[in-house]
PDB file of C-alpha atoms in Angstrom:
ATOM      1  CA  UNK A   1     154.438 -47.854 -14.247  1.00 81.00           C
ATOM      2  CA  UNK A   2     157.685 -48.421 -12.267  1.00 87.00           C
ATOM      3  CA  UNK A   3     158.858 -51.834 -12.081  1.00 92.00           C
ATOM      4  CA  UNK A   4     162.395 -53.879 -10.734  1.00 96.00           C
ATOM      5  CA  UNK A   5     163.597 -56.586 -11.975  1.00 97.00           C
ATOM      6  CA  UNK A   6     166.444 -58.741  -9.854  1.00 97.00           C
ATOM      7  CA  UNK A   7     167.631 -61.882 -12.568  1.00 96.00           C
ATOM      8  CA  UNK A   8     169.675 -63.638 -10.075  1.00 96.00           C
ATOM      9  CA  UNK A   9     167.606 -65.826  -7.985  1.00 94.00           C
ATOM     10  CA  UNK A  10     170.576 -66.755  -5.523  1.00 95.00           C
ATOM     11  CA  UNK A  11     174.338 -66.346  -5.340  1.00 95.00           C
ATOM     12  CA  UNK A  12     176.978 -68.076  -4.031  1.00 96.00           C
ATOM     13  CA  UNK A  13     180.940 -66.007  -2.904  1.00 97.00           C
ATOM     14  CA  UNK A  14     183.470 -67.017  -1.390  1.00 97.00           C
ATOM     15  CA  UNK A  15     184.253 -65.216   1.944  1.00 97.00           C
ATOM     16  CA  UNK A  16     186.573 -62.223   1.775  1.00 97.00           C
ATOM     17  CA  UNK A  17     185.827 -62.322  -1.843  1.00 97.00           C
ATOM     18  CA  UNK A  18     183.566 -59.107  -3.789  1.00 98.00           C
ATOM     19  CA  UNK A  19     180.010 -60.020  -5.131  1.00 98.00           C
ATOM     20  CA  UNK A  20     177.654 -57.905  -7.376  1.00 98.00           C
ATOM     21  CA  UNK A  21     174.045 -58.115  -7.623  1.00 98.00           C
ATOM     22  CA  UNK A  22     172.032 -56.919  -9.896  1.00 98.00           C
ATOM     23  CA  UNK A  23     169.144 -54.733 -10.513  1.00 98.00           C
ATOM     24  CA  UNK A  24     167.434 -52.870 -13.306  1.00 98.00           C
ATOM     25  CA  UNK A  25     164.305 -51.095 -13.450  1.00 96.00           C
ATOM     26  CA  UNK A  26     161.952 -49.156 -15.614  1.00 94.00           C
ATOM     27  CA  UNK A  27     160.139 -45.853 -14.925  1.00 91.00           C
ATOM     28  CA  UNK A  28     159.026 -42.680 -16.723  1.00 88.00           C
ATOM     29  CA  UNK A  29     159.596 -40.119 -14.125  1.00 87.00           C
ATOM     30  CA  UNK A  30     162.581 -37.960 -14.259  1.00 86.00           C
ATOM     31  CA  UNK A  31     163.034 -38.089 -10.677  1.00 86.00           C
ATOM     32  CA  UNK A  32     163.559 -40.919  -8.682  1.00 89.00           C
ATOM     33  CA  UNK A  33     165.326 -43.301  -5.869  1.00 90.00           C
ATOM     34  CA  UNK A  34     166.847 -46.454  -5.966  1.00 94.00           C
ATOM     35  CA  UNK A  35     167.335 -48.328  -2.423  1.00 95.00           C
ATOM     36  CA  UNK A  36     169.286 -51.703  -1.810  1.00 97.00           C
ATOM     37  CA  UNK A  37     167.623 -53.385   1.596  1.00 97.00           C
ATOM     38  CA  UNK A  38     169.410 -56.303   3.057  1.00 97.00           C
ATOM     39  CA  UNK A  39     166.942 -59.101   4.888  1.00 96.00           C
ATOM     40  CA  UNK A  40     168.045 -61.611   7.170  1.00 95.00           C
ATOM     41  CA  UNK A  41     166.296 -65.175   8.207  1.00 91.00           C
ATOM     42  CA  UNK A  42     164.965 -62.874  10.963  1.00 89.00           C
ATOM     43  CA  UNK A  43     163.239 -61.064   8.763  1.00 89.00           C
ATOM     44  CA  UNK A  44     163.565 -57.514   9.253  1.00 90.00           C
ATOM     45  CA  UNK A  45     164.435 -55.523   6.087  1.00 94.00           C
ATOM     46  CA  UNK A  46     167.624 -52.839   6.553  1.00 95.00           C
ATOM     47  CA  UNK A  47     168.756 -50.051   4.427  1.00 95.00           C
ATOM     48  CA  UNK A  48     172.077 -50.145   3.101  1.00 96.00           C
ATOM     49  CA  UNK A  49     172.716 -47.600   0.230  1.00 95.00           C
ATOM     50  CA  UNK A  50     171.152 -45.371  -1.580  1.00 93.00           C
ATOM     51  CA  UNK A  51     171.589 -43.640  -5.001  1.00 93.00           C
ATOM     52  CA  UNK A  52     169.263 -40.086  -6.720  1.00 90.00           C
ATOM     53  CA  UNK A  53     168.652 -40.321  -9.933  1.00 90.00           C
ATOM     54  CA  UNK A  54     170.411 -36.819 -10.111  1.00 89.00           C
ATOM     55  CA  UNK A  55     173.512 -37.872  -8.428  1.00 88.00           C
ATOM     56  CA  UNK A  56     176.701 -37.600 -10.339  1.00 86.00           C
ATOM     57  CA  UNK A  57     178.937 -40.098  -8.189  1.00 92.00           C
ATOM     58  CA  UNK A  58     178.404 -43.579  -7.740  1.00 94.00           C
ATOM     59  CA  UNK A  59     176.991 -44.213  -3.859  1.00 94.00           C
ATOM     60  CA  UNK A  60     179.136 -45.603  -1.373  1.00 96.00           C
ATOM     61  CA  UNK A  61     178.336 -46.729   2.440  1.00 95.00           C
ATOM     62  CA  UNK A  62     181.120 -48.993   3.958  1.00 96.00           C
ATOM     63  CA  UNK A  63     182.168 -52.329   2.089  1.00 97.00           C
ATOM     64  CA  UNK A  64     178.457 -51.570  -0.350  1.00 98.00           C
ATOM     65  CA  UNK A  65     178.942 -49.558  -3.357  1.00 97.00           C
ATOM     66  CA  UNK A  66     176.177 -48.985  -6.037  1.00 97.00           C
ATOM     67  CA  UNK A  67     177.258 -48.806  -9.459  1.00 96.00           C
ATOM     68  CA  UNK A  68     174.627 -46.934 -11.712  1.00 96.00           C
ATOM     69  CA  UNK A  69     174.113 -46.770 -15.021  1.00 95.00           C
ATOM     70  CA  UNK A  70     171.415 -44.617 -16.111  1.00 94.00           C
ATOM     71  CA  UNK A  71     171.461 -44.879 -19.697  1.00 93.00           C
ATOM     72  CA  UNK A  72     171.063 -48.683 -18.859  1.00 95.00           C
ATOM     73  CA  UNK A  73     168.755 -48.599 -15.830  1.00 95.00           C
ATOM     74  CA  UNK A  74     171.052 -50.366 -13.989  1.00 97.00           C
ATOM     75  CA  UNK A  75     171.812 -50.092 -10.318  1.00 97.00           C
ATOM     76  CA  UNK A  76     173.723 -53.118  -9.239  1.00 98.00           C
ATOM     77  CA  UNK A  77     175.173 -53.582  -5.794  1.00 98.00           C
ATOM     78  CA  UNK A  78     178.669 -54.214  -4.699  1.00 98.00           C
ATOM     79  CA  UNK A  79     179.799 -55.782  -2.206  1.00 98.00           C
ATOM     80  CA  UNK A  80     183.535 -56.197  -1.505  1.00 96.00           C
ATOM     81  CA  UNK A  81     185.225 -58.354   1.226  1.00 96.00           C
ATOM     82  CA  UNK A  82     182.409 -60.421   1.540  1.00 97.00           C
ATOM     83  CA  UNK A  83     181.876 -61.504   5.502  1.00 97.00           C
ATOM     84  CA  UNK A  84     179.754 -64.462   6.264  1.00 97.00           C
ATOM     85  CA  UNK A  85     177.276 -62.060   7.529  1.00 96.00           C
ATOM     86  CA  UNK A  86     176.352 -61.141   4.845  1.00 98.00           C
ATOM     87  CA  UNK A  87     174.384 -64.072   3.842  1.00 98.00           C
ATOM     88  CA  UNK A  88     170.902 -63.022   3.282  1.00 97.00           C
ATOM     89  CA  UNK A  89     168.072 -61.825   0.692  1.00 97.00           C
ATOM     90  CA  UNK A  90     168.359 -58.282  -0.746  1.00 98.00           C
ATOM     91  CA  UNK A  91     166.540 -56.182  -2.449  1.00 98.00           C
ATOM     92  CA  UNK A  92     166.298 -53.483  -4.799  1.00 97.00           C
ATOM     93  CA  UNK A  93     163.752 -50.787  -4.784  1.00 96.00           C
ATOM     94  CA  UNK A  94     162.834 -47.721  -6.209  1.00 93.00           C
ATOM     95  CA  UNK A  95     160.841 -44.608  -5.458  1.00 88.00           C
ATOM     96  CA  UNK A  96     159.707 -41.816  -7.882  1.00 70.00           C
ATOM     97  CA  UNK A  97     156.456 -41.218  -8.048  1.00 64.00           C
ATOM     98  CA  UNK A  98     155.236 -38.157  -5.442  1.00 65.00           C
ATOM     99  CA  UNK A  99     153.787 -40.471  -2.472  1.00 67.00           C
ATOM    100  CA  UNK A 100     157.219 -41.785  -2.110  1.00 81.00           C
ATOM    101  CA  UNK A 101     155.967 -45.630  -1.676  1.00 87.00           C
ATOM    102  CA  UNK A 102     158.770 -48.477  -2.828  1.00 92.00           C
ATOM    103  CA  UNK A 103     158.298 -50.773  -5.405  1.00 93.00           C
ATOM    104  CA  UNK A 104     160.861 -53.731  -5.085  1.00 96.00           C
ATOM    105  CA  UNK A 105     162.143 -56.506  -6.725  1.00 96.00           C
ATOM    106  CA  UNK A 106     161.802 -60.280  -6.161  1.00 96.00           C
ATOM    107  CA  UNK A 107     164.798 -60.389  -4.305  1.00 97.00           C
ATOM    108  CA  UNK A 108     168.200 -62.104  -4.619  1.00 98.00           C
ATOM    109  CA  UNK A 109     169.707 -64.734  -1.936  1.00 97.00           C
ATOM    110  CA  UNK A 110     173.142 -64.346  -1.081  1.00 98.00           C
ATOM    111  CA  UNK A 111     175.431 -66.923   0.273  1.00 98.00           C
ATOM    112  CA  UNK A 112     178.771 -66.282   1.572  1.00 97.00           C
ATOM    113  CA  UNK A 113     181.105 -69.664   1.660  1.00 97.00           C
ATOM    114  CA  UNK A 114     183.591 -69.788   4.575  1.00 95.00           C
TER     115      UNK A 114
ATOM    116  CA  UNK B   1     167.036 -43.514  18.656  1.00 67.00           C
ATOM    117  CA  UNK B   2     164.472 -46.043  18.674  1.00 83.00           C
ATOM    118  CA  UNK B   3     163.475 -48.008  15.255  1.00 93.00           C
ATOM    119  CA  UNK B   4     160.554 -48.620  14.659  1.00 96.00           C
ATOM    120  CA  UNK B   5     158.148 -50.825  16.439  1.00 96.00           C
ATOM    121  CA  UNK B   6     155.913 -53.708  15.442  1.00 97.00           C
ATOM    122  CA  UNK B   7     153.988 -56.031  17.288  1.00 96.00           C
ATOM    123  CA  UNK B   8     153.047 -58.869  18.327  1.00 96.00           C
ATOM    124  CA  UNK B   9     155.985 -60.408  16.004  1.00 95.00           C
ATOM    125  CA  UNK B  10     154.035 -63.812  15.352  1.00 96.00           C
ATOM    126  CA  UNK B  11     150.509 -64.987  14.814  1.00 97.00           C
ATOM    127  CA  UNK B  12     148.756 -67.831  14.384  1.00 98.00           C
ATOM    128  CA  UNK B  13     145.099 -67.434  13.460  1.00 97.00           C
ATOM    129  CA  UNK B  14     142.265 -69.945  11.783  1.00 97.00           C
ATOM    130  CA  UNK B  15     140.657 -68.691   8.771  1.00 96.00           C
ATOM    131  CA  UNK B  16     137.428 -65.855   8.992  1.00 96.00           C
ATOM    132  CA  UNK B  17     139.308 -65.303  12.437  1.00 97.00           C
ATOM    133  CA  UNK B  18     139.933 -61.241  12.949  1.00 97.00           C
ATOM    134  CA  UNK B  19     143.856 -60.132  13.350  1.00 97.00           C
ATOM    135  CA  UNK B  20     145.451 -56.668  14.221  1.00 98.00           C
ATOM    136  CA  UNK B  21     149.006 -55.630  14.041  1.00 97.00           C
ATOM    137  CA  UNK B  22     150.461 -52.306  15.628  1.00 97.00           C
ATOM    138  CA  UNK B  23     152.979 -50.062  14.478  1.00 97.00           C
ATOM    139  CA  UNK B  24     154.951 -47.119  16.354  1.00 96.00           C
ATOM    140  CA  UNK B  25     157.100 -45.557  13.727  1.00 95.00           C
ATOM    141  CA  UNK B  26     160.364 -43.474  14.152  1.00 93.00           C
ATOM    142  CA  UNK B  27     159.784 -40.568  16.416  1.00 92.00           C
ATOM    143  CA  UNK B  28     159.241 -37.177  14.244  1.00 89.00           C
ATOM    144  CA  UNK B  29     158.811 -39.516  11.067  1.00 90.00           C
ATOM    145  CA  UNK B  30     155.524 -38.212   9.382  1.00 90.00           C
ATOM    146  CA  UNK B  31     155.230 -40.816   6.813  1.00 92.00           C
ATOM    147  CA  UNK B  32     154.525 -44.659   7.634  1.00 95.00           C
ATOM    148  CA  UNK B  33     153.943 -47.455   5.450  1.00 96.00           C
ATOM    149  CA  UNK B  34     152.393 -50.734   5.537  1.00 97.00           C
ATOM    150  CA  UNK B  35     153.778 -53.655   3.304  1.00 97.00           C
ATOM    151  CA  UNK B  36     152.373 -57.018   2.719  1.00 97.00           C
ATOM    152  CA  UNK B  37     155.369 -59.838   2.119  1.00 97.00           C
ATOM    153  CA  UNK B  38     154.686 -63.181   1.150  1.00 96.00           C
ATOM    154  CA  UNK B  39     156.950 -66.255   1.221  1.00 93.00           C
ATOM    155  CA  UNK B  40     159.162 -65.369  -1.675  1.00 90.00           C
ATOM    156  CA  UNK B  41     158.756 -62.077  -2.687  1.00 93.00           C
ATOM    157  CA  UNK B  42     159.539 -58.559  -2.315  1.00 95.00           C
ATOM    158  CA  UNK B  43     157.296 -56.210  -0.094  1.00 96.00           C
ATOM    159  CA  UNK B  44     154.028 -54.911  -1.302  1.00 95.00           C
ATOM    160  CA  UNK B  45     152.490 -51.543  -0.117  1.00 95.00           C
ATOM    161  CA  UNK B  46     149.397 -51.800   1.058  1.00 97.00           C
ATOM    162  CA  UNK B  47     148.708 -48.376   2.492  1.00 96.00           C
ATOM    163  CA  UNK B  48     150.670 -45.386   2.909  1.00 95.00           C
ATOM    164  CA  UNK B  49     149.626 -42.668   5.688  1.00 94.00           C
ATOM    165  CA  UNK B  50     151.461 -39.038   5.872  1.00 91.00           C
ATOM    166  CA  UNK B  51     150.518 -37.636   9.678  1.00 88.00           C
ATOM    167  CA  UNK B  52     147.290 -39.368  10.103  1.00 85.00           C
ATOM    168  CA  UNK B  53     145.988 -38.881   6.545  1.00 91.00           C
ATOM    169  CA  UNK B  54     145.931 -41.618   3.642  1.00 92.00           C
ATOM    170  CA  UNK B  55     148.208 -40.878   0.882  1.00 91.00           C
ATOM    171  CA  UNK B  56     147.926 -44.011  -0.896  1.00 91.00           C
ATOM    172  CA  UNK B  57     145.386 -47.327   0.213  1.00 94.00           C
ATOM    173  CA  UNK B  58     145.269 -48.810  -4.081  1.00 92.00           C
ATOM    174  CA  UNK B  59     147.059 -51.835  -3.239  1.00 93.00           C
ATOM    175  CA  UNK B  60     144.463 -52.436   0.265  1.00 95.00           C
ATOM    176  CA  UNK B  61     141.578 -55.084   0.048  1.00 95.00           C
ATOM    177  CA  UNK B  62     139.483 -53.119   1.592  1.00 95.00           C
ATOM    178  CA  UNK B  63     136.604 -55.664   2.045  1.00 95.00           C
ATOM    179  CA  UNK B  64     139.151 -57.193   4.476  1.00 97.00           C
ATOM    180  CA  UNK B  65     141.969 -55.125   5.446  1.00 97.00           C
ATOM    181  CA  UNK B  66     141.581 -51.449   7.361  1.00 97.00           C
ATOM    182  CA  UNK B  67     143.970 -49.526   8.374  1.00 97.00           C
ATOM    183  CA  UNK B  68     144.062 -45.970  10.611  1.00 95.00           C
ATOM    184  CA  UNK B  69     146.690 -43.497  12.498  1.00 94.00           C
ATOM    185  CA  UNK B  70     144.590 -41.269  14.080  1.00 81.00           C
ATOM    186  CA  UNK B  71     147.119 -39.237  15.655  1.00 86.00           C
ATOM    187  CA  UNK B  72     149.146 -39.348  13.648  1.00 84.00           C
ATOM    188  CA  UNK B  73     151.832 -41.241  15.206  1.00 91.00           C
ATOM    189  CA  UNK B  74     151.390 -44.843  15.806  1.00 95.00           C
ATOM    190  CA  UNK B  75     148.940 -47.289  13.517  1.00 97.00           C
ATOM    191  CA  UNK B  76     146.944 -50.480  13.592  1.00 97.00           C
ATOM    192  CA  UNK B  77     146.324 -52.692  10.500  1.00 98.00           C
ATOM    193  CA  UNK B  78     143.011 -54.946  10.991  1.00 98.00           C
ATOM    194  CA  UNK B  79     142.536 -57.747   9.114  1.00 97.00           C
ATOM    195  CA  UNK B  80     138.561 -59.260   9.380  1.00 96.00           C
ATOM    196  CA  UNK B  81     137.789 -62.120   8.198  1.00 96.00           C
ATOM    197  CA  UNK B  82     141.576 -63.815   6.999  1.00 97.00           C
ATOM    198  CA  UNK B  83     141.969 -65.799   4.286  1.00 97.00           C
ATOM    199  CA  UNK B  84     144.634 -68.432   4.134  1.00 97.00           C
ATOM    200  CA  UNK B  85     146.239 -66.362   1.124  1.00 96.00           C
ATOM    201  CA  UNK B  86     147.113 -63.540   3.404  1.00 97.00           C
ATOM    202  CA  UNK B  87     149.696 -65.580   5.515  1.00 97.00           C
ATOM    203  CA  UNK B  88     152.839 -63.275   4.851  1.00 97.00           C
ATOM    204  CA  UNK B  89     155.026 -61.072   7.053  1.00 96.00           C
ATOM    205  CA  UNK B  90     153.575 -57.486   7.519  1.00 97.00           C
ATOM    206  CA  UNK B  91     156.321 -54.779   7.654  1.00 97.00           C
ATOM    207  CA  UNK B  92     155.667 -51.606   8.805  1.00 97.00           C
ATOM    208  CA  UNK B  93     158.018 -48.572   8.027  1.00 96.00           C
ATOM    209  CA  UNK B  94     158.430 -45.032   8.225  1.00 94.00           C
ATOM    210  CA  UNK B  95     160.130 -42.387   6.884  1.00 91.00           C
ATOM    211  CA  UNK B  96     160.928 -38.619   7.314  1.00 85.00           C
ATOM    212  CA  UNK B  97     159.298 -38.041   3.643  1.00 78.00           C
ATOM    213  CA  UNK B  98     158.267 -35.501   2.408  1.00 75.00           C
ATOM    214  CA  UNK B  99     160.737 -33.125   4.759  1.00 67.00           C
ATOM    215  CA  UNK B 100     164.168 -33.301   2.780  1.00 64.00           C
ATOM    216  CA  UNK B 101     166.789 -34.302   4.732  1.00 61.00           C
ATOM    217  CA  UNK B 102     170.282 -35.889   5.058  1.00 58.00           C
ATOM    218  CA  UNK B 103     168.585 -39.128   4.524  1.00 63.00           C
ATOM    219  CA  UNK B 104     166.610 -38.292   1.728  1.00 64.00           C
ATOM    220  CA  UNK B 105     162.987 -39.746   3.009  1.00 74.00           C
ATOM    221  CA  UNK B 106     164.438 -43.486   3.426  1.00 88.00           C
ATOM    222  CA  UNK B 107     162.144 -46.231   4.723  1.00 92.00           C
ATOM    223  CA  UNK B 108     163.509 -47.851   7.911  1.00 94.00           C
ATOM    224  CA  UNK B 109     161.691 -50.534   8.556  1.00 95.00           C
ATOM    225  CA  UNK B 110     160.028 -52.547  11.426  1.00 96.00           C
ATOM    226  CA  UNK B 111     161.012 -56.392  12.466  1.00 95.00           C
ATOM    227  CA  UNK B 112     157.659 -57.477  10.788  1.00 95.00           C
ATOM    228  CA  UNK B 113     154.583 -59.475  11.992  1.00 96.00           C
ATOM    229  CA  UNK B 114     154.471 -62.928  10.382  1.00 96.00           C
ATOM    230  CA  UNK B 115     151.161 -64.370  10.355  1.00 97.00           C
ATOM    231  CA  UNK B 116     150.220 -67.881   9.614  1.00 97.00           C
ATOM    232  CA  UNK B 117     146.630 -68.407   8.416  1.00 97.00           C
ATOM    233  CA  UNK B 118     145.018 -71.974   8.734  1.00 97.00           C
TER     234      UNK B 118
END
């Protein structure tokens, strides 16, 4: 069975200032996904970055970077130049199986400190 | 292009009431999703359609919850009777999956239904 773990319950950064959160998760297929969603007090979850299992390079989209080790399972997000914006819960998630559903973690709560 | 769309975006209901929440997904998208997300947590799947077929439906209580997309485009999750324990937000998404693409089957999501069960 797939599963995510997210350790960090909430975070506090300073504004301009880089954060990473972390994620690691567990699965038996070969293949697979691993998503980073960001979700606001409105609630509505949005995709930010997203990293194959396959891929050689590190994924980048803007100021989020995903750093992944796969010998450790490990696909932490980075954020750099943090903007008070980005205050919010986010979440890691993985595919892999064949129906393509997500399986995500508990979430972590990000606060950005003016 | 339009994201997807979920409504109504609140309810209120009293328990062993009936509730129903729509979903019209990303146009050409022939996967969609349903995920249960309660106060704390990350989203659950409840039931996973590909056109207007049921891929996956382990995660659905079926003595309570239904769900159909007979189309094959947009879809209607039923809840009859609630119980207080399914108060949570109700995300719908969709995703071009299983067509490869440039975005690689990513789920974009809906603004969610939160629903309050008393």
């Amino acid at each position: 069975a797939q599963k995510i773990t997210q350790t960090q319950p909430g975070m506090f950064v300073q504004e301009k200032e880089a954060v990473t959160l972390d994620c690691t998760y567990d699965t038996s297929d070969p293949s697979y996904g691993l998503f980073w969603y960001k979700q606001p007090s409105s609630g509505e979850m949005i995709f930010l970055i997203y990293q194959g299992s396959y891929d050689q390079q590190n994924a980048t989209e803007g100021r989020y970077s995903l750093n992944f080790q796969k010998a450790r399972k490990s696909a932490n997000l980075v954020i750099s130049a943090s903007q008070l914006g980005d205050s919010a819960m986010y979440f890691c998630a993985m595919d892999g199986d064949s129906s393509y559903k997500l399986i995500f973690g508990s979430g972590t709560r990000l606060l950005v400190r003016p | 292009e339009a994201g997807v769309a979920q409504s109504p975006r609140y309810k209120i209901i009293e328990k062993r009431q009936s509730v129903a929440f729509w979903c019209n997904p990303i146009s050409g998208h022939a996967t969609l999703y349903w995920y249960q997300q309660i106060l704390g947590q990350g989203p659950k799947l409840l039931i996973q359609f590909q056109n207007n077929g049921v891929v996956d439906d382990s995660q659905l209580p079926k003595d309570r919850f239904s769900a159909e997309r007979l189309k094959g485009v947009d879809s209607t999750l039923k809840i009859q009777p609630a119980k207080l324990e399914d108060s949570a937000v109700y995300l719908c998404a969709s995703s071009s999956a299983p067509a490869t693409g440039p975005d690689l089957g990513t789920q974009y999501f809906g603004p969610g239904t939160r629903l309050l069960v008393l």
